[in-house]
Amino acid sequence: ILNVEQSPQSLHVQEGDSTNFTCSFPSSNFYALHWYRWETAKSPEALFVMTLNGDEKKKGRISATLNTKEGYSYLYIKGSQPEDSATYLCALYNNNDMRFGAGTRLTVKP
Amino acid sequence: DSGVTQTPKHLITATGQRVTLRCSPRSGDLSVYWYQQSLDQGLQFLIQYYNGEERAKGNILERFSAQQFPDLHSELNLSSLELGDSALYFCASSPDRGARTDGYTFGSGTRLTVV
């Protein structure tokens, strides 16, 4: 299965800032791309599952897009809040294999 | 509470020992997945069971084994433990064979410390 790269590794923003980070992959040979939110001392929580080029998903202030042709997915957070502080994981699912990226650790300062 | 229950939450054991980690999937989910997260590493897939049968294998060591029982709970057995096996072990579940449309539901993990 494909290697998943996430950037940046970590990100510090002020409360109220909007931010985005990237998940990139070398090929579109997968069934689905997943985004998870992982708060410290908790378990990863599924945010979005996207399968088609051009897919856009939204949940509150968080949204994600998928571009399989150019090999990336963006996760956007509008008006970041301290409770958005977490590690955001991207994962590719293909043939019973879910490969996770190393994540982007977001810290939102009040 | 995600609905996936893992026990125990913490485990400290000595090298050479054997431990069993337990996972009960979310109600209705048939697939169980085991992941390992070591220090400074991402989630590494170990093994998947679907409705009692092994479905996929990742980077699981020969010293490790797992099974899924008729009531769908799963156990991960780790034997001849080494210091490097110290990690956070997650169990996740999903409704069907894979994750084409639904994300995984993760448990809170078992932190294993080998001393």
mmCIF file with all atom_site columns, N, CA, C and O in Angstrom, chain A residues 31-65:
data_model
loop_
_atom_site.group_PDB
_atom_site.id
_atom_site.type_symbol
_atom_site.label_atom_id
_atom_site.label_alt_id
_atom_site.label_comp_id
_atom_site.label_asym_id
_atom_site.label_entity_id
_atom_site.label_seq_id
_atom_site.pdbx_PDB_ins_code
_atom_site.Cartn_x
_atom_site.Cartn_y
_atom_site.Cartn_z
_atom_site.occupancy
_atom_site.B_iso_or_equiv
_atom_site.pdbx_formal_charge
_atom_site.auth_seq_id
_atom_site.auth_comp_id
_atom_site.auth_asym_id
_atom_site.auth_atom_id
_atom_site.pdbx_PDB_model_num
ATOM 1   N N  . TYR A 1 31 ? -8.866  2.768  -2.051 1.00 0.00 ? 31 TYR A N  1
ATOM 2   C CA . TYR A 1 31 ? -10.323 2.843  -2.026 1.00 0.00 ? 31 TYR A CA 1
ATOM 3   C C  . TYR A 1 31 ? -10.823 4.095  -1.335 1.00 0.00 ? 31 TYR A C  1
ATOM 4   O O  . TYR A 1 31 ? -11.830 4.671  -1.729 1.00 0.00 ? 31 TYR A O  1
ATOM 5   N N  . ALA A 1 32 ? -10.158 4.475  -0.254 1.00 0.00 ? 32 ALA A N  1
ATOM 6   C CA . ALA A 1 32 ? -10.678 5.589  0.538  1.00 0.00 ? 32 ALA A CA 1
ATOM 7   C C  . ALA A 1 32 ? -9.554  6.283  1.288  1.00 0.00 ? 32 ALA A C  1
ATOM 8   O O  . ALA A 1 32 ? -8.553  5.657  1.657  1.00 0.00 ? 32 ALA A O  1
ATOM 9   N N  . LEU A 1 33 ? -9.737  7.558  1.506  1.00 0.00 ? 33 LEU A N  1
ATOM 10  C CA . LEU A 1 33 ? -8.821  8.334  2.344  1.00 0.00 ? 33 LEU A CA 1
ATOM 11  C C  . LEU A 1 33 ? -9.602  8.754  3.587  1.00 0.00 ? 33 LEU A C  1
ATOM 12  O O  . LEU A 1 33 ? -10.719 9.260  3.499  1.00 0.00 ? 33 LEU A O  1
ATOM 13  N N  . HIS A 1 34 ? -8.989  8.521  4.744  1.00 0.00 ? 34 HIS A N  1
ATOM 14  C CA . HIS A 1 34 ? -9.625  8.822  6.027  1.00 0.00 ? 34 HIS A CA 1
ATOM 15  C C  . HIS A 1 34 ? -8.864  9.926  6.733  1.00 0.00 ? 34 HIS A C  1
ATOM 16  O O  . HIS A 1 34 ? -7.638  9.992  6.653  1.00 0.00 ? 34 HIS A O  1
ATOM 17  N N  . TRP A 1 35 ? -9.615  10.757 7.472  1.00 0.00 ? 35 TRP A N  1
ATOM 18  C CA . TRP A 1 35 ? -9.018  11.706 8.412  1.00 0.00 ? 35 TRP A CA 1
ATOM 19  C C  . TRP A 1 35 ? -9.520  11.355 9.818  1.00 0.00 ? 35 TRP A C  1
ATOM 20  O O  . TRP A 1 35 ? -10.715 11.098 10.018 1.00 0.00 ? 35 TRP A O  1
ATOM 21  N N  . TYR A 1 36 ? -8.579  11.360 10.766 1.00 0.00 ? 36 TYR A N  1
ATOM 22  C CA . TYR A 1 36 ? -8.907  11.094 12.165 1.00 0.00 ? 36 TYR A CA 1
ATOM 23  C C  . TYR A 1 36 ? -8.366  12.227 13.021 1.00 0.00 ? 36 TYR A C  1
ATOM 24  O O  . TYR A 1 36 ? -7.332  12.814 12.719 1.00 0.00 ? 36 TYR A O  1
ATOM 25  N N  . ARG A 1 37 ? -9.057  12.469 14.111 1.00 0.00 ? 37 ARG A N  1
ATOM 26  C CA . ARG A 1 37 ? -8.624  13.455 15.098 1.00 0.00 ? 37 ARG A CA 1
ATOM 27  C C  . ARG A 1 37 ? -8.254  12.693 16.358 1.00 0.00 ? 37 ARG A C  1
ATOM 28  O O  . ARG A 1 37 ? -9.041  11.895 16.862 1.00 0.00 ? 37 ARG A O  1
ATOM 29  N N  . TRP A 1 38 ? -7.046  12.976 16.899 1.00 0.00 ? 38 TRP A N  1
ATOM 30  C CA . TRP A 1 38 ? -6.544  12.221 18.037 1.00 0.00 ? 38 TRP A CA 1
ATOM 31  C C  . TRP A 1 38 ? -6.103  13.198 19.114 1.00 0.00 ? 38 TRP A C  1
ATOM 32  O O  . TRP A 1 38 ? -5.032  13.782 19.034 1.00 0.00 ? 38 TRP A O  1
ATOM 33  N N  . GLU A 1 39 ? -6.953  13.327 20.131 1.00 0.00 ? 39 GLU A N  1
ATOM 34  C CA . GLU A 1 39 ? -6.611  14.174 21.268 1.00 0.00 ? 39 GLU A CA 1
ATOM 35  C C  . GLU A 1 39 ? -5.712  13.408 22.218 1.00 0.00 ? 39 GLU A C  1
ATOM 36  O O  . GLU A 1 39 ? -5.854  12.183 22.371 1.00 0.00 ? 39 GLU A O  1
ATOM 37  N N  . THR A 1 40 ? -4.862  14.147 22.899 1.00 0.00 ? 40 THR A N  1
ATOM 38  C CA . THR A 1 40 ? -3.934  13.536 23.856 1.00 0.00 ? 40 THR A CA 1
ATOM 39  C C  . THR A 1 40 ? -4.716  12.756 24.906 1.00 0.00 ? 40 THR A C  1
ATOM 40  O O  . THR A 1 40 ? -5.745  13.229 25.391 1.00 0.00 ? 40 THR A O  1
ATOM 41  N N  . ALA A 1 41 ? -4.225  11.556 25.200 1.00 0.00 ? 41 ALA A N  1
ATOM 42  C CA . ALA A 1 41 ? -4.807  10.673 26.215 1.00 0.00 ? 41 ALA A CA 1
ATOM 43  C C  . ALA A 1 41 ? -6.181  10.128 25.824 1.00 0.00 ? 41 ALA A C  1
ATOM 44  O O  . ALA A 1 41 ? -6.888  9.559  26.653 1.00 0.00 ? 41 ALA A O  1
ATOM 45  N N  . LYS A 1 42 ? -6.545  10.314 24.576 1.00 0.00 ? 42 LYS A N  1
ATOM 46  C CA . LYS A 1 42 ? -7.789  9.716  24.092 1.00 0.00 ? 42 LYS A CA 1
ATOM 47  C C  . LYS A 1 42 ? -7.493  8.821  22.895 1.00 0.00 ? 42 LYS A C  1
ATOM 48  O O  . LYS A 1 42 ? -6.336  8.607  22.547 1.00 0.00 ? 42 LYS A O  1
ATOM 49  N N  . SER A 1 43 ? -8.535  8.289  22.273 1.00 0.00 ? 43 SER A N  1
ATOM 50  C CA . SER A 1 43 ? -8.323  7.433  21.109 1.00 0.00 ? 43 SER A CA 1
ATOM 51  C C  . SER A 1 43 ? -8.655  8.205  19.837 1.00 0.00 ? 43 SER A C  1
ATOM 52  O O  . SER A 1 43 ? -9.432  9.163  19.866 1.00 0.00 ? 43 SER A O  1
ATOM 53  N N  . PRO A 1 44 ? -8.061  7.793  18.707 1.00 0.00 ? 44 PRO A N  1
ATOM 54  C CA . PRO A 1 44 ? -8.374  8.471  17.440 1.00 0.00 ? 44 PRO A CA 1
ATOM 55  C C  . PRO A 1 44 ? -9.866  8.390  17.137 1.00 0.00 ? 44 PRO A C  1
ATOM 56  O O  . PRO A 1 44 ? -10.507 7.364  17.365 1.00 0.00 ? 44 PRO A O  1
ATOM 57  N N  . GLU A 1 45 ? -10.365 9.490  16.576 1.00 0.00 ? 45 GLU A N  1
ATOM 58  C CA . GLU A 1 45 ? -11.795 9.571  16.270 1.00 0.00 ? 45 GLU A CA 1
ATOM 59  C C  . GLU A 1 45 ? -11.955 9.904  14.786 1.00 0.00 ? 45 GLU A C  1
ATOM 60  O O  . GLU A 1 45 ? -11.335 10.844 14.297 1.00 0.00 ? 45 GLU A O  1
ATOM 61  N N  . ALA A 1 46 ? -12.762 9.123  14.093 1.00 0.00 ? 46 ALA A N  1
ATOM 62  C CA . ALA A 1 46 ? -12.943 9.336  12.659 1.00 0.00 ? 46 ALA A CA 1
ATOM 63  C C  . ALA A 1 46 ? -13.629 10.668 12.388 1.00 0.00 ? 46 ALA A C  1
ATOM 64  O O  . ALA A 1 46 ? -14.624 11.006 13.023 1.00 0.00 ? 46 ALA A O  1
ATOM 65  N N  . LEU A 1 47 ? -13.055 11.417 11.442 1.00 0.00 ? 47 LEU A N  1
ATOM 66  C CA . LEU A 1 47 ? -13.651 12.684 11.010 1.00 0.00 ? 47 LEU A CA 1
ATOM 67  C C  . LEU A 1 47 ? -14.338 12.515 9.658  1.00 0.00 ? 47 LEU A C  1
ATOM 68  O O  . LEU A 1 47 ? -15.516 12.799 9.516  1.00 0.00 ? 47 LEU A O  1
ATOM 69  N N  . PHE A 1 48 ? -13.568 12.102 8.671  1.00 0.00 ? 48 PHE A N  1
ATOM 70  C CA . PHE A 1 48 ? -14.097 12.010 7.311  1.00 0.00 ? 48 PHE A CA 1
ATOM 71  C C  . PHE A 1 48 ? -13.563 10.770 6.606  1.00 0.00 ? 48 PHE A C  1
ATOM 72  O O  . PHE A 1 48 ? -12.451 10.326 6.881  1.00 0.00 ? 48 PHE A O  1
ATOM 73  N N  . VAL A 1 49 ? -14.384 10.261 5.673  1.00 0.00 ? 49 VAL A N  1
ATOM 74  C CA . VAL A 1 49 ? -13.939 9.238  4.743  1.00 0.00 ? 49 VAL A CA 1
ATOM 75  C C  . VAL A 1 49 ? -14.268 9.752  3.354  1.00 0.00 ? 49 VAL A C  1
ATOM 76  O O  . VAL A 1 49 ? -15.413 10.118 3.077  1.00 0.00 ? 49 VAL A O  1
ATOM 77  N N  . MET A 1 50 ? -13.271 9.805  2.491  1.00 0.00 ? 50 MET A N  1
ATOM 78  C CA . MET A 1 50 ? -13.485 10.320 1.137  1.00 0.00 ? 50 MET A CA 1
ATOM 79  C C  . MET A 1 50 ? -12.989 9.300  0.130  1.00 0.00 ? 50 MET A C  1
ATOM 80  O O  . MET A 1 50 ? -11.974 8.631  0.360  1.00 0.00 ? 50 MET A O  1
ATOM 81  N N  . THR A 1 51 ? -13.718 9.188  -0.971 1.00 0.00 ? 51 THR A N  1
ATOM 82  C CA . THR A 1 51 ? -13.361 8.155  -1.942 1.00 0.00 ? 51 THR A CA 1
ATOM 83  C C  . THR A 1 51 ? -13.143 8.691  -3.351 1.00 0.00 ? 51 THR A C  1
ATOM 84  O O  . THR A 1 51 ? -12.401 8.089  -4.125 1.00 0.00 ? 51 THR A O  1
ATOM 85  N N  . LEU A 1 52 ? -13.782 9.791  -3.695 1.00 0.00 ? 52 LEU A N  1
ATOM 86  C CA . LEU A 1 52 ? -13.737 10.249 -5.078 1.00 0.00 ? 52 LEU A CA 1
ATOM 87  C C  . LEU A 1 52 ? -12.945 11.537 -5.229 1.00 0.00 ? 52 LEU A C  1
ATOM 88  O O  . LEU A 1 52 ? -12.969 12.403 -4.343 1.00 0.00 ? 52 LEU A O  1
ATOM 89  N N  . ASN A 1 53 ? -12.302 11.676 -6.369 1.00 0.00 ? 53 ASN A N  1
ATOM 90  C CA . ASN A 1 53 ? -11.606 12.914 -6.679 1.00 0.00 ? 53 ASN A CA 1
ATOM 91  C C  . ASN A 1 53 ? -12.601 14.066 -6.624 1.00 0.00 ? 53 ASN A C  1
ATOM 92  O O  . ASN A 1 53 ? -13.693 13.976 -7.185 1.00 0.00 ? 53 ASN A O  1
ATOM 93  N N  . GLY A 1 54 ? -12.244 15.125 -5.908 1.00 0.00 ? 54 GLY A N  1
ATOM 94  C CA . GLY A 1 54 ? -13.133 16.263 -5.788 1.00 0.00 ? 54 GLY A CA 1
ATOM 95  C C  . GLY A 1 54 ? -14.056 16.210 -4.587 1.00 0.00 ? 54 GLY A C  1
ATOM 96  O O  . GLY A 1 54 ? -14.781 17.158 -4.307 1.00 0.00 ? 54 GLY A O  1
ATOM 97  N N  . ASP A 1 55 ? -14.037 15.078 -3.861 1.00 0.00 ? 55 ASP A N  1
ATOM 98  C CA . ASP A 1 55 ? -14.860 14.964 -2.659 1.00 0.00 ? 55 ASP A CA 1
ATOM 99  C C  . ASP A 1 55 ? -14.549 16.098 -1.700 1.00 0.00 ? 55 ASP A C  1
ATOM 100 O O  . ASP A 1 55 ? -13.388 16.472 -1.526 1.00 0.00 ? 55 ASP A O  1
ATOM 101 N N  . GLU A 1 56 ? -15.619 16.639 -1.110 1.00 0.00 ? 56 GLU A N  1
ATOM 102 C CA . GLU A 1 56 ? -15.465 17.614 -0.042 1.00 0.00 ? 56 GLU A CA 1
ATOM 103 C C  . GLU A 1 56 ? -16.392 17.205 1.081  1.00 0.00 ? 56 GLU A C  1
ATOM 104 O O  . GLU A 1 56 ? -17.551 16.885 0.855  1.00 0.00 ? 56 GLU A O  1
ATOM 105 N N  . LYS A 1 57 ? -15.851 17.194 2.299  1.00 0.00 ? 57 LYS A N  1
ATOM 106 C CA . LYS A 1 57 ? -16.666 16.850 3.453  1.00 0.00 ? 57 LYS A CA 1
ATOM 107 C C  . LYS A 1 57 ? -16.524 17.967 4.483  1.00 0.00 ? 57 LYS A C  1
ATOM 108 O O  . LYS A 1 57 ? -15.476 18.618 4.563  1.00 0.00 ? 57 LYS A O  1
ATOM 109 N N  . LYS A 1 58 ? -17.593 18.171 5.275  1.00 0.00 ? 58 LYS A N  1
ATOM 110 C CA . LYS A 1 58 ? -17.563 19.235 6.273  1.00 0.00 ? 58 LYS A CA 1
ATOM 111 C C  . LYS A 1 58 ? -18.259 18.769 7.534  1.00 0.00 ? 58 LYS A C  1
ATOM 112 O O  . LYS A 1 58 ? -19.289 18.093 7.498  1.00 0.00 ? 58 LYS A O  1
ATOM 113 N N  . LYS A 1 59 ? -17.660 19.152 8.672  1.00 0.00 ? 59 LYS A N  1
ATOM 114 C CA . LYS A 1 59 ? -18.268 18.871 9.963  1.00 0.00 ? 59 LYS A CA 1
ATOM 115 C C  . LYS A 1 59 ? -17.976 20.082 10.844 1.00 0.00 ? 59 LYS A C  1
ATOM 116 O O  . LYS A 1 59 ? -16.883 20.247 11.352 1.00 0.00 ? 59 LYS A O  1
ATOM 117 N N  . GLY A 1 60 ? -18.981 20.938 10.985 1.00 0.00 ? 60 GLY A N  1
ATOM 118 C CA . GLY A 1 60 ? -18.790 22.154 11.775 1.00 0.00 ? 60 GLY A CA 1
ATOM 119 C C  . GLY A 1 60 ? -17.763 23.066 11.130 1.00 0.00 ? 60 GLY A C  1
ATOM 120 O O  . GLY A 1 60 ? -17.883 23.428 9.960  1.00 0.00 ? 60 GLY A O  1
ATOM 121 N N  . ARG A 1 61 ? -16.724 23.383 11.891 1.00 0.00 ? 61 ARG A N  1
ATOM 122 C CA . ARG A 1 61 ? -15.674 24.282 11.379 1.00 0.00 ? 61 ARG A CA 1
ATOM 123 C C  . ARG A 1 61 ? -14.563 23.533 10.635 1.00 0.00 ? 61 ARG A C  1
ATOM 124 O O  . ARG A 1 61 ? -13.624 24.152 10.147 1.00 0.00 ? 61 ARG A O  1
ATOM 125 N N  . ILE A 1 62 ? -14.673 22.230 10.565 1.00 0.00 ? 62 ILE A N  1
ATOM 126 C CA . ILE A 1 62 ? -13.631 21.417 9.939  1.00 0.00 ? 62 ILE A CA 1
ATOM 127 C C  . ILE A 1 62 ? -14.136 20.892 8.605  1.00 0.00 ? 62 ILE A C  1
ATOM 128 O O  . ILE A 1 62 ? -15.276 20.421 8.511  1.00 0.00 ? 62 ILE A O  1
ATOM 129 N N  . SER A 1 63 ? -13.297 20.999 7.596  1.00 0.00 ? 63 SER A N  1
ATOM 130 C CA . SER A 1 63 ? -13.653 20.466 6.286  1.00 0.00 ? 63 SER A CA 1
ATOM 131 C C  . SER A 1 63 ? -12.437 19.822 5.655  1.00 0.00 ? 63 SER A C  1
ATOM 132 O O  . SER A 1 63 ? -11.300 20.051 6.090  1.00 0.00 ? 63 SER A O  1
ATOM 133 N N  . ALA A 1 64 ? -12.689 18.993 4.652  1.00 0.00 ? 64 ALA A N  1
ATOM 134 C CA . ALA A 1 64 ? -11.592 18.303 3.975  1.00 0.00 ? 64 ALA A CA 1
ATOM 135 C C  . ALA A 1 64 ? -11.917 18.172 2.506  1.00 0.00 ? 64 ALA A C  1
ATOM 136 O O  . ALA A 1 64 ? -13.085 18.098 2.118  1.00 0.00 ? 64 ALA A O  1
ATOM 137 N N  . THR A 1 65 ? -10.847 18.164 1.709  1.00 0.00 ? 65 THR A N  1
ATOM 138 C CA . THR A 1 65 ? -11.003 17.973 0.270  1.00 0.00 ? 65 THR A CA 1
ATOM 139 C C  . THR A 1 65 ? -10.054 16.882 -0.185 1.00 0.00 ? 65 THR A C  1
ATOM 140 O O  . THR A 1 65 ? -9.038  16.608 0.466  1.00 0.00 ? 65 THR A O  1
#
